[in-house]
Amino acid sequence: MKKIITLIILCTALTATVSAQTDDTQAKKIAVKARIGYSIGGTAPIGLPATIRKIEAYRLTPSLLFGADVAFAFDKRWGLMTGLHFENKAMNADAATKAYRMEVVKGDSKIEGLFTGHVKQKVTEWMFTLPIEATLALSRKVTLKAGPYFSLLVSKKFDGIAADGYIRQNDPTGPRINMGDKEGEWATYDFSEDMRNLQMGIAAGVDWQLHRNIGLSADVNWGLTGIFKKDFKTVEQTLYPIYGTIGAFYKF
C-alpha cells in the first residue's frame, strides 16, 4: 500500500512539473477533456473455480463515471494523459455453489464453513481514480490510450445472502446447518470492512473525436490488486474488478 501511495505522489508531481514548465508554444499541445461514462462488468476470480457451479443471474447495476483529463502531446503521435475521475463499480449477481467457503450470519450465530446452495451477491464501490495513460494518435480523430490507474475508495459494500442449501461447519464433514429460501431461513454475509481502500490496475481504450469538441470513448479497466485486503482469507479466490466503459467527452 505504501508503494502505491508513493507511486501516486510521484506521478502526480511529475505531471505538475511538466505542466509548470510549458511555454506558450507547448500550451497549444495541451487539451482538457470532460468525461461521462457508463460501465458494465463485474468482480470475479480469473476463471470460475469448481466451487461456483453456475452464474444464475446477472443484473445491470448503474455504474457511472464523471471526470476530467489533461492530455499532453509530445509530438504528432505520442502523448500522455492523466486526470481525476469519480466513479462507481457495481455488480448484482446470483450463483449456484458447491462446497464454497463462506462466513455467514444466521440468527444470532456466525458460522464459517463450506456452503452448497445459492448466493445472491451485491458489490458497490465508489472511488476517485487517477489514470496515467500513454496515448497514440492514429489520426486526427482516433487516439489509443493505455496505462495504469490508481483508485481511492470512499464508499464500499460487499454483502449478500446464502439460501436454499446448507453449510458444513468448518470442514466437509462438519455439522450440517440447513438454510431455506425465505427471509428468516436464509443466512447473510457482509465483507465490506475487509475490502481495500486503495486499488490499482491497468486500463486501455480509444477516444474517437466525432466533432471539433465532442467525442465518444470506449475503455476496459482490469484490477490487479483484488478488492479484498491481503489478510482476508474467508473468500479463497482473489476477486478482481473488470469493467468496460462506454462514454462521451467534451474537448475544451
PDB file of C-alpha atoms in Angstrom:
ATOM      1  CA  MET A   1       0.000   0.000   0.000  1.00  0.00           C
ATOM      2  CA  LYS A   2       2.859   2.382   0.841  1.00  0.00           C
ATOM      3  CA  LYS A   3       4.401   1.681  -2.582  1.00  0.00           C
ATOM      4  CA  ILE A   4       1.100   2.519  -4.306  1.00  0.00           C
ATOM      5  CA  ILE A   5       0.756   5.795  -2.392  1.00  0.00           C
ATOM      6  CA  THR A   6       4.361   6.715  -3.191  1.00  0.00           C
ATOM      7  CA  LEU A   7       3.841   5.969  -6.902  1.00  0.00           C
ATOM      8  CA  ILE A   8       0.694   8.104  -6.997  1.00  0.00           C
ATOM      9  CA  ILE A   9       2.542  11.024  -5.384  1.00  0.00           C
ATOM     10  CA  LEU A  10       5.488  10.713  -7.799  1.00  0.00           C
ATOM     11  CA  CYS A  11       3.238  10.509 -10.870  1.00  0.00           C
ATOM     12  CA  THR A  12       1.191  13.492  -9.725  1.00  0.00           C
ATOM     13  CA  ALA A  13       4.360  15.503  -9.047  1.00  0.00           C
ATOM     14  CA  LEU A  14       5.740  14.609 -12.481  1.00  0.00           C
ATOM     15  CA  THR A  15       2.544  15.732 -14.172  1.00  0.00           C
ATOM     16  CA  ALA A  16       2.564  19.016 -12.257  1.00  0.00           C
ATOM     17  CA  THR A  17       6.220  19.614 -13.163  1.00  0.00           C
ATOM     18  CA  VAL A  18       5.588  19.032 -16.860  1.00  0.00           C
ATOM     19  CA  SER A  19       2.599  21.367 -16.749  1.00  0.00           C
ATOM     20  CA  ALA A  20       4.520  24.109 -14.935  1.00  0.00           C
ATOM     21  CA  GLN A  21       7.302  24.053 -17.500  1.00  0.00           C
ATOM     22  CA  THR A  22       5.092  24.573 -20.544  1.00  0.00           C
ATOM     23  CA  ASP A  23       5.533  27.815 -22.502  1.00  0.00           C
ATOM     24  CA  ASP A  24       3.059  29.377 -24.933  1.00  0.00           C
ATOM     25  CA  THR A  25       4.079  27.013 -27.737  1.00  0.00           C
ATOM     26  CA  GLN A  26       3.787  23.936 -25.567  1.00  0.00           C
ATOM     27  CA  ALA A  27       0.442  25.099 -24.206  1.00  0.00           C
ATOM     28  CA  LYS A  28      -1.020  24.525 -27.660  1.00  0.00           C
ATOM     29  CA  LYS A  29      -0.205  20.849 -27.171  1.00  0.00           C
ATOM     30  CA  ILE A  30      -2.375  20.565 -24.045  1.00  0.00           C
ATOM     31  CA  ALA A  31      -6.031  19.546 -24.222  1.00  0.00           C
ATOM     32  CA  VAL A  32      -8.615  19.200 -21.455  1.00  0.00           C
ATOM     33  CA  LYS A  33     -11.459  16.686 -21.757  1.00  0.00           C
ATOM     34  CA  ALA A  34     -14.532  16.478 -19.530  1.00  0.00           C
ATOM     35  CA  ARG A  35     -15.953  12.943 -19.430  1.00  0.00           C
ATOM     36  CA  ILE A  36     -19.051  10.961 -18.541  1.00  0.00           C
ATOM     37  CA  GLY A  37     -19.436   7.212 -18.874  1.00  0.00           C
ATOM     38  CA  TYR A  38     -21.446   4.106 -18.095  1.00  0.00           C
ATOM     39  CA  SER A  39     -19.677   0.899 -17.042  1.00  0.00           C
ATOM     40  CA  ILE A  40     -20.656  -2.751 -17.283  1.00  0.00           C
ATOM     41  CA  GLY A  41     -18.685  -5.547 -15.674  1.00  0.00           C
ATOM     42  CA  GLY A  42     -18.194  -7.494 -12.505  1.00  0.00           C
ATOM     43  CA  THR A  43     -15.978  -8.500  -9.629  1.00  0.00           C
ATOM     44  CA  ALA A  44     -14.866 -12.084 -10.132  1.00  0.00           C
ATOM     45  CA  PRO A  45     -11.936 -14.527  -9.998  1.00  0.00           C
ATOM     46  CA  ILE A  46      -9.915 -15.204 -13.126  1.00  0.00           C
ATOM     47  CA  GLY A  47     -11.672 -18.314 -14.321  1.00  0.00           C
ATOM     48  CA  LEU A  48     -14.610 -19.662 -12.331  1.00  0.00           C
ATOM     49  CA  PRO A  49     -13.497 -22.166  -9.651  1.00  0.00           C
ATOM     50  CA  ALA A  50     -15.146 -25.578  -9.386  1.00  0.00           C
ATOM     51  CA  THR A  51     -16.947 -24.433  -6.230  1.00  0.00           C
ATOM     52  CA  ILE A  52     -19.007 -21.954  -8.308  1.00  0.00           C
ATOM     53  CA  ARG A  53     -21.160 -24.234 -10.432  1.00  0.00           C
ATOM     54  CA  LYS A  54     -23.216 -21.684 -12.350  1.00  0.00           C
ATOM     55  CA  ILE A  55     -23.881 -17.975 -12.710  1.00  0.00           C
ATOM     56  CA  GLU A  56     -27.671 -17.946 -12.490  1.00  0.00           C
ATOM     57  CA  ALA A  57     -28.358 -14.254 -12.957  1.00  0.00           C
ATOM     58  CA  TYR A  58     -26.540 -11.005 -13.667  1.00  0.00           C
ATOM     59  CA  ARG A  59     -28.448  -7.745 -13.324  1.00  0.00           C
ATOM     60  CA  LEU A  60     -27.259  -4.434 -14.743  1.00  0.00           C
ATOM     61  CA  THR A  61     -26.424  -2.064 -11.925  1.00  0.00           C
ATOM     62  CA  PRO A  62     -25.814   1.663 -12.540  1.00  0.00           C
ATOM     63  CA  SER A  63     -22.047   2.200 -12.699  1.00  0.00           C
ATOM     64  CA  LEU A  64     -21.270   5.788 -13.634  1.00  0.00           C
ATOM     65  CA  LEU A  65     -18.136   7.816 -14.307  1.00  0.00           C
ATOM     66  CA  PHE A  66     -17.607  11.585 -14.148  1.00  0.00           C
ATOM     67  CA  GLY A  67     -14.236  13.234 -14.583  1.00  0.00           C
ATOM     68  CA  ALA A  68     -11.735  15.346 -16.447  1.00  0.00           C
ATOM     69  CA  ASP A  69      -8.453  14.544 -18.179  1.00  0.00           C
ATOM     70  CA  VAL A  70      -5.485  16.615 -19.274  1.00  0.00           C
ATOM     71  CA  ALA A  71      -3.678  15.391 -22.407  1.00  0.00           C
ATOM     72  CA  PHE A  72      -0.070  16.401 -23.187  1.00  0.00           C
ATOM     73  CA  ALA A  73       1.133  15.915 -26.780  1.00  0.00           C
ATOM     74  CA  PHE A  74       4.863  15.161 -27.059  1.00  0.00           C
ATOM     75  CA  ASP A  75       4.710  15.146 -30.864  1.00  0.00           C
ATOM     76  CA  LYS A  76       2.139  14.500 -33.586  1.00  0.00           C
ATOM     77  CA  ARG A  77       1.537  10.923 -32.442  1.00  0.00           C
ATOM     78  CA  TRP A  78       2.632  10.292 -28.853  1.00  0.00           C
ATOM     79  CA  GLY A  79       1.434  11.857 -25.646  1.00  0.00           C
ATOM     80  CA  LEU A  80       0.452  11.411 -22.009  1.00  0.00           C
ATOM     81  CA  MET A  81      -2.984  11.729 -20.439  1.00  0.00           C
ATOM     82  CA  THR A  82      -3.920  11.923 -16.766  1.00  0.00           C
ATOM     83  CA  GLY A  83      -6.781  13.331 -14.756  1.00  0.00           C
ATOM     84  CA  LEU A  84      -9.242  12.604 -11.967  1.00  0.00           C
ATOM     85  CA  HIS A  85     -12.414  10.502 -12.226  1.00  0.00           C
ATOM     86  CA  PHE A  86     -15.212   9.933  -9.725  1.00  0.00           C
ATOM     87  CA  GLU A  87     -16.833   6.597 -10.459  1.00  0.00           C
ATOM     88  CA  ASN A  88     -18.558   3.561  -9.078  1.00  0.00           C
ATOM     89  CA  LYS A  89     -18.202  -0.102  -9.911  1.00  0.00           C
ATOM     90  CA  ALA A  90     -21.208  -2.238  -9.011  1.00  0.00           C
ATOM     91  CA  MET A  91     -22.411  -5.796  -9.505  1.00  0.00           C
ATOM     92  CA  ASN A  92     -25.563  -7.704  -8.649  1.00  0.00           C
ATOM     93  CA  ALA A  93     -25.387 -11.438  -9.380  1.00  0.00           C
ATOM     94  CA  ASP A  94     -26.729 -14.833  -8.315  1.00  0.00           C
ATOM     95  CA  ALA A  95     -24.711 -18.048  -8.360  1.00  0.00           C
ATOM     96  CA  ALA A  96     -25.052 -21.734  -7.523  1.00  0.00           C
ATOM     97  CA  THR A  97     -22.216 -23.068  -5.369  1.00  0.00           C
ATOM     98  CA  LYS A  98     -20.935 -26.360  -4.023  1.00  0.00           C
ATOM     99  CA  ALA A  99     -18.585 -26.551  -1.023  1.00  0.00           C
ATOM    100  CA  TYR A 100     -17.816 -22.819  -1.369  1.00  0.00           C
ATOM    101  CA  ARG A 101     -16.029 -21.448   1.690  1.00  0.00           C
ATOM    102  CA  MET A 102     -18.153 -18.803   3.405  1.00  0.00           C
ATOM    103  CA  GLU A 103     -18.632 -16.989   6.689  1.00  0.00           C
ATOM    104  CA  VAL A 104     -22.301 -16.212   7.248  1.00  0.00           C
ATOM    105  CA  VAL A 105     -24.640 -14.987   9.965  1.00  0.00           C
ATOM    106  CA  LYS A 106     -27.825 -16.950  10.706  1.00  0.00           C
ATOM    107  CA  GLY A 107     -29.939 -15.569  13.516  1.00  0.00           C
ATOM    108  CA  ASP A 108     -27.505 -14.596  16.264  1.00  0.00           C
ATOM    109  CA  SER A 109     -24.821 -17.072  15.201  1.00  0.00           C
ATOM    110  CA  LYS A 110     -21.779 -16.591  12.969  1.00  0.00           C
ATOM    111  CA  ILE A 111     -20.962 -19.740  11.009  1.00  0.00           C
ATOM    112  CA  GLU A 112     -17.896 -20.495   8.902  1.00  0.00           C
ATOM    113  CA  GLY A 113     -17.669 -23.484   6.616  1.00  0.00           C
ATOM    114  CA  LEU A 114     -18.399 -24.886   3.156  1.00  0.00           C
ATOM    115  CA  PHE A 115     -21.686 -23.750   1.628  1.00  0.00           C
ATOM    116  CA  THR A 116     -23.678 -25.616  -1.001  1.00  0.00           C
ATOM    117  CA  GLY A 117     -26.675 -23.755  -2.368  1.00  0.00           C
ATOM    118  CA  HIS A 118     -27.454 -20.367  -3.885  1.00  0.00           C
ATOM    119  CA  VAL A 119     -25.930 -16.956  -3.150  1.00  0.00           C
ATOM    120  CA  LYS A 120     -27.219 -13.507  -4.070  1.00  0.00           C
ATOM    121  CA  GLN A 121     -24.349 -11.055  -4.061  1.00  0.00           C
ATOM    122  CA  LYS A 122     -24.132  -7.270  -4.288  1.00  0.00           C
ATOM    123  CA  VAL A 123     -20.948  -5.250  -4.709  1.00  0.00           C
ATOM    124  CA  THR A 124     -20.781  -1.450  -4.816  1.00  0.00           C
ATOM    125  CA  GLU A 125     -17.633   0.702  -4.781  1.00  0.00           C
ATOM    126  CA  TRP A 126     -17.440   4.493  -5.110  1.00  0.00           C
ATOM    127  CA  MET A 127     -13.964   5.857  -5.742  1.00  0.00           C
ATOM    128  CA  PHE A 128     -11.704   8.606  -7.025  1.00  0.00           C
ATOM    129  CA  THR A 129      -9.470   7.275  -9.799  1.00  0.00           C
ATOM    130  CA  LEU A 130      -6.201   8.682 -11.150  1.00  0.00           C
ATOM    131  CA  PRO A 131      -5.374   7.289 -14.628  1.00  0.00           C
ATOM    132  CA  ILE A 132      -1.897   7.703 -16.144  1.00  0.00           C
ATOM    133  CA  GLU A 133      -2.011   6.660 -19.790  1.00  0.00           C
ATOM    134  CA  ALA A 134       0.263   6.851 -22.794  1.00  0.00           C
ATOM    135  CA  THR A 135      -1.593   7.993 -25.908  1.00  0.00           C
ATOM    136  CA  LEU A 136      -1.062   7.216 -29.586  1.00  0.00           C
ATOM    137  CA  ALA A 137      -2.875   9.274 -32.243  1.00  0.00           C
ATOM    138  CA  LEU A 138      -3.788   7.037 -35.175  1.00  0.00           C
ATOM    139  CA  SER A 139      -5.358  10.001 -36.962  1.00  0.00           C
ATOM    140  CA  ARG A 140      -6.744  13.455 -36.198  1.00  0.00           C
ATOM    141  CA  LYS A 141      -9.877  11.801 -34.818  1.00  0.00           C
ATOM    142  CA  VAL A 142      -8.792   8.471 -33.274  1.00  0.00           C
ATOM    143  CA  THR A 143      -6.476   8.142 -30.266  1.00  0.00           C
ATOM    144  CA  LEU A 144      -5.474   4.937 -28.480  1.00  0.00           C
ATOM    145  CA  LYS A 145      -4.602   5.056 -24.771  1.00  0.00           C
ATOM    146  CA  ALA A 146      -3.256   2.601 -22.185  1.00  0.00           C
ATOM    147  CA  GLY A 147      -1.638   2.658 -18.772  1.00  0.00           C
ATOM    148  CA  PRO A 148      -2.085   2.104 -15.039  1.00  0.00           C
ATOM    149  CA  TYR A 149      -4.751   3.574 -12.784  1.00  0.00           C
ATOM    150  CA  PHE A 150      -4.953   4.087  -9.022  1.00  0.00           C
ATOM    151  CA  SER A 151      -8.229   4.302  -7.098  1.00  0.00           C
ATOM    152  CA  LEU A 152      -9.048   5.573  -3.603  1.00  0.00           C
ATOM    153  CA  LEU A 153     -12.347   4.165  -2.334  1.00  0.00           C
ATOM    154  CA  VAL A 154     -14.676   6.496  -0.456  1.00  0.00           C
ATOM    155  CA  SER A 155     -17.573   4.021  -0.111  1.00  0.00           C
ATOM    156  CA  LYS A 156     -17.621   0.218  -0.356  1.00  0.00           C
ATOM    157  CA  LYS A 157     -20.113  -2.582   0.112  1.00  0.00           C
ATOM    158  CA  PHE A 158     -19.862  -6.348  -0.406  1.00  0.00           C
ATOM    159  CA  ASP A 159     -22.788  -8.304   1.009  1.00  0.00           C
ATOM    160  CA  GLY A 160     -25.470 -10.832   0.172  1.00  0.00           C
ATOM    161  CA  ILE A 161     -27.467 -13.846   1.257  1.00  0.00           C
ATOM    162  CA  ALA A 162     -26.875 -17.615   1.229  1.00  0.00           C
ATOM    163  CA  ALA A 163     -30.111 -19.558   0.727  1.00  0.00           C
ATOM    164  CA  ASP A 164     -31.771 -22.788  -0.380  1.00  0.00           C
ATOM    165  CA  GLY A 165     -28.925 -25.039   0.705  1.00  0.00           C
ATOM    166  CA  TYR A 166     -26.721 -25.952   3.644  1.00  0.00           C
ATOM    167  CA  ILE A 167     -23.337 -25.220   5.167  1.00  0.00           C
ATOM    168  CA  ARG A 168     -20.935 -27.793   6.577  1.00  0.00           C
ATOM    169  CA  GLN A 169     -19.416 -26.062   9.560  1.00  0.00           C
ATOM    170  CA  ASN A 170     -15.600 -25.759   9.494  1.00  0.00           C
ATOM    171  CA  ASP A 171     -14.891 -28.682   7.090  1.00  0.00           C
ATOM    172  CA  PRO A 172     -16.635 -31.074   4.638  1.00  0.00           C
ATOM    173  CA  THR A 173     -17.571 -33.500   7.449  1.00  0.00           C
ATOM    174  CA  GLY A 174     -18.664 -30.847   9.943  1.00  0.00           C
ATOM    175  CA  PRO A 175     -22.207 -30.366  11.298  1.00  0.00           C
ATOM    176  CA  ARG A 176     -24.760 -29.605   8.593  1.00  0.00           C
ATOM    177  CA  ILE A 177     -26.808 -26.429   9.008  1.00  0.00           C
ATOM    178  CA  ASN A 178     -29.708 -26.032   6.590  1.00  0.00           C
ATOM    179  CA  MET A 179     -30.776 -22.720   5.062  1.00  0.00           C
ATOM    180  CA  GLY A 180     -34.136 -22.024   3.452  1.00  0.00           C
ATOM    181  CA  ASP A 181     -35.180 -19.748   0.608  1.00  0.00           C
ATOM    182  CA  LYS A 182     -37.300 -17.331   2.666  1.00  0.00           C
ATOM    183  CA  GLU A 183     -36.346 -14.386   4.844  1.00  0.00           C
ATOM    184  CA  GLY A 184     -35.603 -15.644   8.323  1.00  0.00           C
ATOM    185  CA  GLU A 185     -34.493 -19.013   6.972  1.00  0.00           C
ATOM    186  CA  TRP A 186     -31.510 -17.890   4.908  1.00  0.00           C
ATOM    187  CA  ALA A 187     -28.136 -16.576   6.151  1.00  0.00           C
ATOM    188  CA  THR A 188     -26.436 -13.265   5.352  1.00  0.00           C
ATOM    189  CA  TYR A 189     -22.850 -12.138   4.899  1.00  0.00           C
ATOM    190  CA  ASP A 190     -21.104  -8.770   4.815  1.00  0.00           C
ATOM    191  CA  PHE A 191     -17.404  -8.432   3.956  1.00  0.00           C
ATOM    192  CA  SER A 192     -17.443  -4.665   3.410  1.00  0.00           C
ATOM    193  CA  GLU A 193     -14.917  -3.915   6.152  1.00  0.00           C
ATOM    194  CA  ASP A 194     -12.453  -6.377   4.619  1.00  0.00           C
ATOM    195  CA  MET A 195     -12.252  -4.513   1.300  1.00  0.00           C
ATOM    196  CA  ARG A 196      -9.200  -2.488   0.256  1.00  0.00           C
ATOM    197  CA  ASN A 197      -9.231   1.286   0.444  1.00  0.00           C
ATOM    198  CA  LEU A 198      -6.717   1.528  -2.405  1.00  0.00           C
ATOM    199  CA  GLN A 199      -6.830  -0.380  -5.679  1.00  0.00           C
ATOM    200  CA  MET A 200      -4.698  -0.373  -8.781  1.00  0.00           C
ATOM    201  CA  GLY A 201      -4.985  -1.848 -12.236  1.00  0.00           C
ATOM    202  CA  ILE A 202      -4.454  -1.298 -15.941  1.00  0.00           C
ATOM    203  CA  ALA A 203      -6.693   0.420 -18.465  1.00  0.00           C
ATOM    204  CA  ALA A 204      -6.827   0.581 -22.241  1.00  0.00           C
ATOM    205  CA  GLY A 205      -9.193   2.285 -24.627  1.00  0.00           C
ATOM    206  CA  VAL A 206      -9.858   4.599 -27.515  1.00  0.00           C
ATOM    207  CA  ASP A 207     -11.106   8.186 -27.932  1.00  0.00           C
ATOM    208  CA  TRP A 208     -12.969   8.996 -31.138  1.00  0.00           C
ATOM    209  CA  GLN A 209     -13.422  12.680 -31.966  1.00  0.00           C
ATOM    210  CA  LEU A 210     -16.784  12.997 -33.705  1.00  0.00           C
ATOM    211  CA  HIS A 211     -16.774  16.774 -33.925  1.00  0.00           C
ATOM    212  CA  ARG A 212     -14.410  19.590 -33.087  1.00  0.00           C
ATOM    213  CA  ASN A 213     -15.336  19.419 -29.399  1.00  0.00           C
ATOM    214  CA  ILE A 214     -17.433  16.273 -28.918  1.00  0.00           C
ATOM    215  CA  GLY A 215     -16.318  12.649 -28.967  1.00  0.00           C
ATOM    216  CA  LEU A 216     -17.016   9.094 -27.834  1.00  0.00           C
ATOM    217  CA  SER A 217     -14.803   6.727 -25.857  1.00  0.00           C
ATOM    218  CA  ALA A 218     -14.544   3.030 -25.034  1.00  0.00           C
ATOM    219  CA  ASP A 219     -12.359   1.669 -22.239  1.00  0.00           C
ATOM    220  CA  VAL A 220     -11.547  -1.568 -20.402  1.00  0.00           C
ATOM    221  CA  ASN A 221     -10.330  -1.476 -16.782  1.00  0.00           C
ATOM    222  CA  TRP A 222      -8.766  -4.555 -15.198  1.00  0.00           C
ATOM    223  CA  GLY A 223      -7.943  -4.532 -11.480  1.00  0.00           C
ATOM    224  CA  LEU A 224      -4.651  -6.120 -10.456  1.00  0.00           C
ATOM    225  CA  THR A 225      -4.811  -5.973  -6.659  1.00  0.00           C
ATOM    226  CA  GLY A 226      -8.164  -7.637  -5.981  1.00  0.00           C
ATOM    227  CA  ILE A 227     -10.855  -5.984  -3.884  1.00  0.00           C
ATOM    228  CA  PHE A 228     -10.051  -7.552  -0.503  1.00  0.00           C
ATOM    229  CA  LYS A 229      -7.226  -6.891   1.932  1.00  0.00           C
ATOM    230  CA  LYS A 230      -4.248  -9.215   1.783  1.00  0.00           C
ATOM    231  CA  ASP A 231      -5.005 -10.920   5.111  1.00  0.00           C
ATOM    232  CA  PHE A 232      -8.654 -11.673   4.236  1.00  0.00           C
ATOM    233  CA  LYS A 233      -8.988 -15.456   3.749  1.00  0.00           C
ATOM    234  CA  THR A 234     -12.714 -16.174   4.021  1.00  0.00           C
ATOM    235  CA  VAL A 235     -13.180 -15.966   0.242  1.00  0.00           C
ATOM    236  CA  GLU A 236     -10.443 -18.207  -1.123  1.00  0.00           C
ATOM    237  CA  GLN A 237     -10.252 -16.784  -4.643  1.00  0.00           C
ATOM    238  CA  THR A 238      -8.897 -13.318  -5.421  1.00  0.00           C
ATOM    239  CA  LEU A 239     -11.717 -11.205  -6.847  1.00  0.00           C
ATOM    240  CA  TYR A 240     -10.752  -8.649  -9.490  1.00  0.00           C
ATOM    241  CA  PRO A 241     -12.881  -5.709 -10.702  1.00  0.00           C
ATOM    242  CA  ILE A 242     -13.129  -5.982 -14.504  1.00  0.00           C
ATOM    243  CA  TYR A 243     -15.264  -3.372 -16.268  1.00  0.00           C
ATOM    244  CA  GLY A 244     -15.849  -1.925 -19.689  1.00  0.00           C
ATOM    245  CA  THR A 245     -16.931   1.710 -20.038  1.00  0.00           C
ATOM    246  CA  ILE A 246     -18.744   3.469 -22.886  1.00  0.00           C
ATOM    247  CA  GLY A 247     -18.639   7.248 -22.622  1.00  0.00           C
ATOM    248  CA  ALA A 248     -18.652  10.669 -24.168  1.00  0.00           C
ATOM    249  CA  PHE A 249     -16.308  13.630 -23.740  1.00  0.00           C
ATOM    250  CA  TYR A 250     -16.148  17.335 -24.456  1.00  0.00           C
ATOM    251  CA  LYS A 251     -12.776  18.735 -25.516  1.00  0.00           C
ATOM    252  CA  PHE A 252     -12.013  22.271 -24.414  1.00  0.00           C
TER     253      PHE A 252
END
